[in-house]
Tab-separated table of C-alpha atoms in Angstrom:
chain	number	residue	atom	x	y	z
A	1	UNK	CA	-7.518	27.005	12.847
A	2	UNK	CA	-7.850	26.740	9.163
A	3	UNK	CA	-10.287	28.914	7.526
A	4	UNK	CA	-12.770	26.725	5.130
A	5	UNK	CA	-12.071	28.248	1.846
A	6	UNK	CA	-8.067	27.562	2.223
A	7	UNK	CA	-8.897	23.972	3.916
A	8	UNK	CA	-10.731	23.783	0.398
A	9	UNK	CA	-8.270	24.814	-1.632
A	10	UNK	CA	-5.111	22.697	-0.131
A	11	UNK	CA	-7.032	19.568	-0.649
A	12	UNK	CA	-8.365	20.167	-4.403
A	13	UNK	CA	-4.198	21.044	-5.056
A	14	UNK	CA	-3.313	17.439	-3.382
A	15	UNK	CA	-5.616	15.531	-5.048
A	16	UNK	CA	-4.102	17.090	-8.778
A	17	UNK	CA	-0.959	15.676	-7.309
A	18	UNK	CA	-2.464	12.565	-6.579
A	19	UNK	CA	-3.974	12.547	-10.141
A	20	UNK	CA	-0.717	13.378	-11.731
A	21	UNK	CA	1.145	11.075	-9.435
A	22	UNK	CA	-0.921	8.625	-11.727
A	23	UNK	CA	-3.055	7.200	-8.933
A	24	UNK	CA	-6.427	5.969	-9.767
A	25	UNK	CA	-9.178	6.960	-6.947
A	26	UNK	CA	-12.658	6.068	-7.029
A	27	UNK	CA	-15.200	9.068	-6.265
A	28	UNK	CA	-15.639	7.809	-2.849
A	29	UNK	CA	-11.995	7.858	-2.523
A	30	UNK	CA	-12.004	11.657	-3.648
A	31	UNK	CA	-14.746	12.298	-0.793
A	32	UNK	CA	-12.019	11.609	1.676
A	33	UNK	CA	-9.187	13.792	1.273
A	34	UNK	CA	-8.521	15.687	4.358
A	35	UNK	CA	-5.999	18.156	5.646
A	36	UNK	CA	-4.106	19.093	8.757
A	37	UNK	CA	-2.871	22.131	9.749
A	38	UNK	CA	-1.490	20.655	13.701
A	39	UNK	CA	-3.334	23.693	14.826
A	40	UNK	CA	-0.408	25.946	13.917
A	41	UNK	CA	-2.427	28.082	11.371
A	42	UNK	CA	-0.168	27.714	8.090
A	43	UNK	CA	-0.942	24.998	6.718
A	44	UNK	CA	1.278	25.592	3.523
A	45	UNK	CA	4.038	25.822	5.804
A	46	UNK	CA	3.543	23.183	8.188
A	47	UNK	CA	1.276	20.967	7.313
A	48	UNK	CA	-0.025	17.477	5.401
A	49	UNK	CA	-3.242	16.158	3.198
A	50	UNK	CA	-4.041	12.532	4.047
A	51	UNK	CA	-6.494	10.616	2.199
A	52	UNK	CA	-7.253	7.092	3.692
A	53	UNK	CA	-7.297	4.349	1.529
A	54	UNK	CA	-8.474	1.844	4.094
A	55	UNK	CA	-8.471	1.468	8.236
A	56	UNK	CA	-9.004	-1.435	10.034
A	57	UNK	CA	-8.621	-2.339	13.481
A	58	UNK	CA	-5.156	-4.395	11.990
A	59	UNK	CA	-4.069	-1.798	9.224
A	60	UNK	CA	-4.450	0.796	7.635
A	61	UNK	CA	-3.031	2.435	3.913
A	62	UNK	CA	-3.320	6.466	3.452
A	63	UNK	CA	-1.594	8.878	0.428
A	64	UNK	CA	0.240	11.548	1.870
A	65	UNK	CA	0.413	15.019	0.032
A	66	UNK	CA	3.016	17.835	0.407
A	67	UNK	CA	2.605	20.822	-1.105
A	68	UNK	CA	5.889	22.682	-2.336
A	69	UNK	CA	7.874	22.910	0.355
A	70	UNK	CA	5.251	21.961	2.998
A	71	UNK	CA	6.494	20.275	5.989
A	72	UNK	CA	5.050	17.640	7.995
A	73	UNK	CA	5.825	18.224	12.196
A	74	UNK	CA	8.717	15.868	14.015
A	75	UNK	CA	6.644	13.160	15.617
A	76	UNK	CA	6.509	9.561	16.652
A	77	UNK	CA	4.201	7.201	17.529
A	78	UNK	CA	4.210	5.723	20.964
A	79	UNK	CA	2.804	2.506	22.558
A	80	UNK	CA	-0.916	2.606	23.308
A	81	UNK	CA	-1.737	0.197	25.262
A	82	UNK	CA	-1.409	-3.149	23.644
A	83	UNK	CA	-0.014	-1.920	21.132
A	84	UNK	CA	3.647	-1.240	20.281
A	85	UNK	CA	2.784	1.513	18.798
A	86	UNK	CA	2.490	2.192	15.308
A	87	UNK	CA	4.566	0.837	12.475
A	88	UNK	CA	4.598	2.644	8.962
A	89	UNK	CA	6.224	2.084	5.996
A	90	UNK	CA	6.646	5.301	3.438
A	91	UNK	CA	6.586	4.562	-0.186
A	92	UNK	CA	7.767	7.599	-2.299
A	93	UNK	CA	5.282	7.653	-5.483
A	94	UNK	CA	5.834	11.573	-7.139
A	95	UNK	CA	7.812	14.330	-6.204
A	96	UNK	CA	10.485	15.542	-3.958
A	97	UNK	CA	10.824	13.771	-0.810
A	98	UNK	CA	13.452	14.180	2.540
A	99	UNK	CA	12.727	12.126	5.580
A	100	UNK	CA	14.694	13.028	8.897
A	101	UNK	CA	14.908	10.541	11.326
A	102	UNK	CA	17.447	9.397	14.205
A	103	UNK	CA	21.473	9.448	13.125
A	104	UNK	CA	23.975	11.508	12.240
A	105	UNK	CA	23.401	15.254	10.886
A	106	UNK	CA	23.845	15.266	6.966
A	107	UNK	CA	21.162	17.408	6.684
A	108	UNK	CA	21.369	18.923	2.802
A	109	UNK	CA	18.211	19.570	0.826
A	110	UNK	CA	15.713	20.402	3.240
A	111	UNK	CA	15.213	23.178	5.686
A	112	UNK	CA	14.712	24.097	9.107
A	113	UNK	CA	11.106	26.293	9.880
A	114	UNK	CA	12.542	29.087	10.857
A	115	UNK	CA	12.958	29.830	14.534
A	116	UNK	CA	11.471	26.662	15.261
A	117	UNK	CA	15.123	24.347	15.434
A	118	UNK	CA	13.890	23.048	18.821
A	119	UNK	CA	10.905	21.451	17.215
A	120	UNK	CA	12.557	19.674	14.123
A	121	UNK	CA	15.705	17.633	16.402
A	122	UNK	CA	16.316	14.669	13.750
A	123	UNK	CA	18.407	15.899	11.508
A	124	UNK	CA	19.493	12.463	9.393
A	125	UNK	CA	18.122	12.773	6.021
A	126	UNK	CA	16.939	9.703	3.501
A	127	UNK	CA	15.969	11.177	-0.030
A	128	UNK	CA	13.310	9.623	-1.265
A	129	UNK	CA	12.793	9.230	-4.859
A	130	UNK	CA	9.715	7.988	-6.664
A	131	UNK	CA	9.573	4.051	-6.050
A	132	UNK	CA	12.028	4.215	-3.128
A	133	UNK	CA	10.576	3.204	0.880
A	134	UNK	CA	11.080	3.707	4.169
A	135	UNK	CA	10.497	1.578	7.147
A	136	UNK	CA	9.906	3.751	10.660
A	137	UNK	CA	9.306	1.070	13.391
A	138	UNK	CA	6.785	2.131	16.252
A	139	UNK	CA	8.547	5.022	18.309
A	140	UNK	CA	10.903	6.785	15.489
A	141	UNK	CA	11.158	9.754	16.060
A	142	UNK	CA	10.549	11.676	12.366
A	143	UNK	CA	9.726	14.817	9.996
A	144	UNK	CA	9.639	15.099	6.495
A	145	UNK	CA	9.696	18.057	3.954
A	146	UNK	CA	8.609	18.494	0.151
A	147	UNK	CA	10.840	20.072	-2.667
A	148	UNK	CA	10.078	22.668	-5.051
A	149	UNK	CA	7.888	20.178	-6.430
A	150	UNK	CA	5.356	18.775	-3.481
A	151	UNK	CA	5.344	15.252	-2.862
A	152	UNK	CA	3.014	12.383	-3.004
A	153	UNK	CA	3.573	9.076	-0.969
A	154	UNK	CA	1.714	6.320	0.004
A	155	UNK	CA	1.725	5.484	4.174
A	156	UNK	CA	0.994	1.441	4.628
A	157	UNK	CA	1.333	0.822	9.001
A	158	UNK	CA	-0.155	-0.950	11.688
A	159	UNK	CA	-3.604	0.334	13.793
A	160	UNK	CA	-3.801	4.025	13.136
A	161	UNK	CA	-3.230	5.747	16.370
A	162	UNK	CA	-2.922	9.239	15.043
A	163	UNK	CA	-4.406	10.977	18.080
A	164	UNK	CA	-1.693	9.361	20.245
A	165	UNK	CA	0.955	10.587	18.027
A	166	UNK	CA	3.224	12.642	20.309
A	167	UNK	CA	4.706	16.006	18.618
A	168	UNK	CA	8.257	17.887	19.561
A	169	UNK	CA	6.334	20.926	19.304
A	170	UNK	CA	4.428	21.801	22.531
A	171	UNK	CA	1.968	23.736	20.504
A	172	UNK	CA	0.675	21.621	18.407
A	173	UNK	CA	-2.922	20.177	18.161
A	174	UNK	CA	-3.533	16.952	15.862
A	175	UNK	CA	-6.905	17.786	15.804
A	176	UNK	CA	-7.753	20.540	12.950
A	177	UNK	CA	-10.491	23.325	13.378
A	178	UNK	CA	-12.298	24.711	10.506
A	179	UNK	CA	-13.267	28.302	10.237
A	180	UNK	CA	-15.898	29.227	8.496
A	181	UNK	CA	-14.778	32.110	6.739
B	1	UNK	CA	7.625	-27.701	-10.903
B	2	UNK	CA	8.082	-24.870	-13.736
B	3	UNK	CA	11.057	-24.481	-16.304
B	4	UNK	CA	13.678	-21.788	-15.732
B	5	UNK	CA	12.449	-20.668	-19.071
B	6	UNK	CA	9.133	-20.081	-18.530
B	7	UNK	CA	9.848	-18.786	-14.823
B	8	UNK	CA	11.945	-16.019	-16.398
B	9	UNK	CA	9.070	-15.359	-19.111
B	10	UNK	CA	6.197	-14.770	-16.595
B	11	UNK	CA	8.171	-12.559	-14.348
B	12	UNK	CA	9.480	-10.255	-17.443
B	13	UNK	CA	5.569	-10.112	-18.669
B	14	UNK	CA	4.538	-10.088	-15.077
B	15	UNK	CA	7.000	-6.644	-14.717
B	16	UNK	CA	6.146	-4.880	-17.925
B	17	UNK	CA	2.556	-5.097	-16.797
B	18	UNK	CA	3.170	-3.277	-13.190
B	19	UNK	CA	5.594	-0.660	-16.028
B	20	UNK	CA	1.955	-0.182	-17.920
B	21	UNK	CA	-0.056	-0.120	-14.596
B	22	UNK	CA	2.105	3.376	-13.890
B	23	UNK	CA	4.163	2.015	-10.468
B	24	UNK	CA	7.477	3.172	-10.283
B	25	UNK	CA	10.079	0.561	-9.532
B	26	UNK	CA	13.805	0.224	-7.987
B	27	UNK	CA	16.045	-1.793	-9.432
B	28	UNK	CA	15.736	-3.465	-6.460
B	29	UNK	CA	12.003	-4.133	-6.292
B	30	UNK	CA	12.733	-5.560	-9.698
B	31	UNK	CA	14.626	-8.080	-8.784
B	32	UNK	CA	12.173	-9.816	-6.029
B	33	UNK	CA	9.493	-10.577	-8.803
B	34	UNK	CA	8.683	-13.743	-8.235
B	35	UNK	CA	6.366	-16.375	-10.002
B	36	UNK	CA	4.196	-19.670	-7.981
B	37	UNK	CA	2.638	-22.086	-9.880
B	38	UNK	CA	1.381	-23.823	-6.683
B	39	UNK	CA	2.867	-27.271	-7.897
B	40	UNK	CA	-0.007	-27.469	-10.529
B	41	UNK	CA	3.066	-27.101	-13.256
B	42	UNK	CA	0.844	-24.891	-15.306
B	43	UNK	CA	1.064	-21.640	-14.153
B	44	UNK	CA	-0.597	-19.494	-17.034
B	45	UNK	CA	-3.828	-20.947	-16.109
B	46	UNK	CA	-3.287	-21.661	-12.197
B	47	UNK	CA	-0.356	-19.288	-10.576
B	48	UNK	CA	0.350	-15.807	-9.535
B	49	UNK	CA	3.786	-13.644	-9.717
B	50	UNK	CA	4.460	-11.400	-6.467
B	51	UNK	CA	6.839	-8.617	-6.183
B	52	UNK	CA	6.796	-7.988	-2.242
B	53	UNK	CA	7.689	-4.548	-2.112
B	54	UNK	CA	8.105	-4.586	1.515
B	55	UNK	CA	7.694	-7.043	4.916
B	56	UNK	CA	7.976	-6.806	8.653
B	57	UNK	CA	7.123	-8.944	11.395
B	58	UNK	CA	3.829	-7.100	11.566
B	59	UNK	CA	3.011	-6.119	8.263
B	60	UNK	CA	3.599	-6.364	4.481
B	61	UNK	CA	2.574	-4.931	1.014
B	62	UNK	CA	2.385	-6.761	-2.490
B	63	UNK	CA	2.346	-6.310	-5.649
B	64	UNK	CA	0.699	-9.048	-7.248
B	65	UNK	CA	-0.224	-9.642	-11.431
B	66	UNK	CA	-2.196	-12.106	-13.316
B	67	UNK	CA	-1.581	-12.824	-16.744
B	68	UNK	CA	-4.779	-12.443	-18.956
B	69	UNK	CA	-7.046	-15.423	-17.480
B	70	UNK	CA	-4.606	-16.712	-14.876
B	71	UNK	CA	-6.159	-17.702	-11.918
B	72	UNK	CA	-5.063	-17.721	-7.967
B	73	UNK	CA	-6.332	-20.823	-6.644
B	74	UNK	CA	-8.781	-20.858	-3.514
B	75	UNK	CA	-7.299	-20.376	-0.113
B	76	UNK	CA	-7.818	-18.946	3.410
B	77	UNK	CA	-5.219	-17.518	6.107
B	78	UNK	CA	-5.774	-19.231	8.918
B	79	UNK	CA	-5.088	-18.451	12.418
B	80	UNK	CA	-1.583	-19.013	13.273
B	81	UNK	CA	-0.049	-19.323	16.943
B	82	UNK	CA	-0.898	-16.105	18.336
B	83	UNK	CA	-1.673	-14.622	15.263
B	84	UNK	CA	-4.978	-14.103	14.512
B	85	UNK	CA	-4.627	-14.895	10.918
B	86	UNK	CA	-3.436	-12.995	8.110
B	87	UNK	CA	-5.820	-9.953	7.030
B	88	UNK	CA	-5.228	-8.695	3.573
B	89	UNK	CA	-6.798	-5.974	1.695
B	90	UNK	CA	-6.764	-5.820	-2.488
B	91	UNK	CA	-6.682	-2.477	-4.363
B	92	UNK	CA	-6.897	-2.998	-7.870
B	93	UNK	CA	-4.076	-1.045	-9.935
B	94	UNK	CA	-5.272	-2.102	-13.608
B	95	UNK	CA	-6.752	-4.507	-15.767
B	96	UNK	CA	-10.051	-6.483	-15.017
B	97	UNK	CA	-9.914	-8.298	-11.732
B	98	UNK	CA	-12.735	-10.638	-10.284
B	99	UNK	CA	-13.124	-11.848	-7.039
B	100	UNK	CA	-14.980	-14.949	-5.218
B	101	UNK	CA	-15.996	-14.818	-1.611
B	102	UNK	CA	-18.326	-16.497	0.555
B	103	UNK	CA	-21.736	-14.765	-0.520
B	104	UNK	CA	-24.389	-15.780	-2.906
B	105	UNK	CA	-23.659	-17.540	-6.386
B	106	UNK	CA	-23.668	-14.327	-8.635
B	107	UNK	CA	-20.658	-15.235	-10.729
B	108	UNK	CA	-21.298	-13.798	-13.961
B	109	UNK	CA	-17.778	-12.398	-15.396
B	110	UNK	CA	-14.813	-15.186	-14.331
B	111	UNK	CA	-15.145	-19.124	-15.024
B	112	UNK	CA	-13.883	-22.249	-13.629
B	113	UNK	CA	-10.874	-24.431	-13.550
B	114	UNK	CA	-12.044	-27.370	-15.982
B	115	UNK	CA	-13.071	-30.046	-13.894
B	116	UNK	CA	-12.105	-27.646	-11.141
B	117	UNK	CA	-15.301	-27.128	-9.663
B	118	UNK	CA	-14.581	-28.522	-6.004
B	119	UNK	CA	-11.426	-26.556	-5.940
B	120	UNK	CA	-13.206	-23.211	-6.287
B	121	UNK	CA	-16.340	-23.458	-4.363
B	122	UNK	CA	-16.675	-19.219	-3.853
B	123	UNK	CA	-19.328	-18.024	-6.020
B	124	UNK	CA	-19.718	-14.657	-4.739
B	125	UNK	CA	-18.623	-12.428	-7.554
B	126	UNK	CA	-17.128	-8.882	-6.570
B	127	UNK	CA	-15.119	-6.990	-9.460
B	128	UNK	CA	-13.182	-4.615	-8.968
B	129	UNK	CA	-12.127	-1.476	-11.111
B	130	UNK	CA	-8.743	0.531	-11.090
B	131	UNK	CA	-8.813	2.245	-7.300
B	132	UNK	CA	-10.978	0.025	-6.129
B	133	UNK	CA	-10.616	-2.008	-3.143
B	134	UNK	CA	-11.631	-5.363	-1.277
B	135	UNK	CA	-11.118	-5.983	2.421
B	136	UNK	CA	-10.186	-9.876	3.537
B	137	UNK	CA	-10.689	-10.641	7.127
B	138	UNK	CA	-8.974	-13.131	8.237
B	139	UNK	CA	-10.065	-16.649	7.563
B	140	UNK	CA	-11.871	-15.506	4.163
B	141	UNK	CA	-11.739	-18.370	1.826
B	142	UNK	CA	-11.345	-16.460	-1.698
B	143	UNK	CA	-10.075	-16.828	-5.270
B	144	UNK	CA	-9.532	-14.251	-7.676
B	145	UNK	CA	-9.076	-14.419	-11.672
B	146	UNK	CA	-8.119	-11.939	-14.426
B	147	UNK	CA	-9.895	-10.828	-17.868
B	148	UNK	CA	-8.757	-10.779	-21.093
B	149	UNK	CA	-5.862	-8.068	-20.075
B	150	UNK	CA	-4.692	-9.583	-16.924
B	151	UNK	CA	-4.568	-7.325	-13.600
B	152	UNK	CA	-2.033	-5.630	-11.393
B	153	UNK	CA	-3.096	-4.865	-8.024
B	154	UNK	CA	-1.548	-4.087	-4.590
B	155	UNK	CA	-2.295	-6.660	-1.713
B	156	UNK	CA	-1.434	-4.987	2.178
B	157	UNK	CA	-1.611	-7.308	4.810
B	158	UNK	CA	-0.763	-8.165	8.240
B	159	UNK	CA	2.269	-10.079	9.420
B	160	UNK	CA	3.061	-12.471	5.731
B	161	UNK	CA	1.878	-16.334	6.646
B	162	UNK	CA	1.980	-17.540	3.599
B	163	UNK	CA	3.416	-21.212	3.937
B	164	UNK	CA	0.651	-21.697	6.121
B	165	UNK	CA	-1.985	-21.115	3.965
B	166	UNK	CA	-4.988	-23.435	3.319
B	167	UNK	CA	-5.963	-24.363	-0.101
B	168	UNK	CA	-9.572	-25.911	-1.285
B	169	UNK	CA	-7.276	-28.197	-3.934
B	170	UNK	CA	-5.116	-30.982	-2.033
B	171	UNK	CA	-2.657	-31.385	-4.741
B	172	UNK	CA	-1.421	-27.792	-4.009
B	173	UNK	CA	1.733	-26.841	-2.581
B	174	UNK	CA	2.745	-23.080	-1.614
B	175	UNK	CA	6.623	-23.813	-2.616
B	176	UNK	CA	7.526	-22.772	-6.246
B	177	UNK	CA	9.884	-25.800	-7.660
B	178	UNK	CA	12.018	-24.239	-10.195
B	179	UNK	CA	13.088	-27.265	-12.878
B	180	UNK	CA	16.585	-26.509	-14.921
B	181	UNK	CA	15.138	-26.813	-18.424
């Protein structure tokens, strides 16, 4: 549960990233900013700001926001059906970006949530700087964490199957609930 | 065929442009920039330069530029095998950037090839602004021409088939030859 005025607030932040990020977005692009607190209520801790470019039934292009040290859960996304599951590719645009994904532990600028090192396992980290990518085939297993700074990336993959994604943590919730106050 | 000269000039323009249009760049990205002049041999008027940033056997993102009043010649991605046929969709980065699709003759803004006109047989005009964007199902026959300033935009697609591509002109062909002087 996020409560409306904060759900407010976190997305009017990412979008003055995306702005200073130097990314031009039409009005009706602005209308579709969303965030996502994976039901764990703290969203500035864990948490993202997606705003989808486009989404067909083929592919699909989104800008991811962190806020200052925000982190985004360990997940992967599975097969559904027909599909192998999605592919993404993670294009660093602003900020301060660490991906952890499947390898060896050389874990150095990020950090764990604390009390929670059973729900962030990957513990190989890939800097990204501005300009830099990063291809996750379907099934990758991955988390990622803002600096100081925030982040802003863009997300290009295959079919968006985000309400298949599976999550390490057993309590979390893709779907996010609004308060109203 | 195009001169090694003229190769290296429209790729150094073409990369100063996507510098202006704000997108950060490896030194790696830099060196894919790439230039087709579609066998035409005159590739300021009829060409394109692409800098694919990245491509998997499922899908793929672009960066293409036009120089001021370049032109991409007409074409369609057909179905290929199992493949359904490349879908592509076009957000515009900077400049002024017309498109032609099937649709009603409203071209107003871009102009034909001189004796051209059964080459480019799309009428329908769509332009689009910085952050704007233009979805291509598969099989869309389309062109697309820059103003005055020339235009960067990004192109994300499915899995890249572009030596199979159909063109409206029969003297075209997809491979860039690169003459010595």
């Amino acid at each position: 549960m996020i409560r409306l005025p904060e759900y407010r607030e976190v997305c009017k932040k990412s979008l003055e990233m995306i702005d200073e990020a130097g990314i031009r977005l039409t009005l009706e692009d602005r209308k579709k900013m969303t965030a996502v607190d994976f039901g764990l209520s703290h969203i500035e801790k864990e948490g993202v700001q997606i705003l989808t470019m486009f989404e067909t039934d083929r592919i699909a292009g989104k800008i991811l926001v962190l806020l200052p040290n925000q982190t985004e859960p360990e997940h992967w996304h599975p097969a559904v059906g027909d599909d192998a599951g999605k592919e993404e590719v993670i294009r660093a645009i602003s900020g301060e970006l660490y991906f952890y994904i499947p390898g060896e532990d050389n874990m150095k600028h990020g950090f764990i949530i604390e009390g929670k090192e059973d729900c962030y396992t990957m513990r190989n980290e890939v800097v990204l700087q501005p300009g830099e990518q990063l291809v996750l085939p379907a099934g990758t297993r991955h988390w990622f964490q803002a600096g100081e700074k925030g982040a802003v990336m863009y997300s290009f993959s295959t079919k968006v199957t985000d309400l298949q994604d599976q999550f390490t943590d057993p309590n979390i919730v893709r779907e996010t609930k609004i308060g109203n106050l």
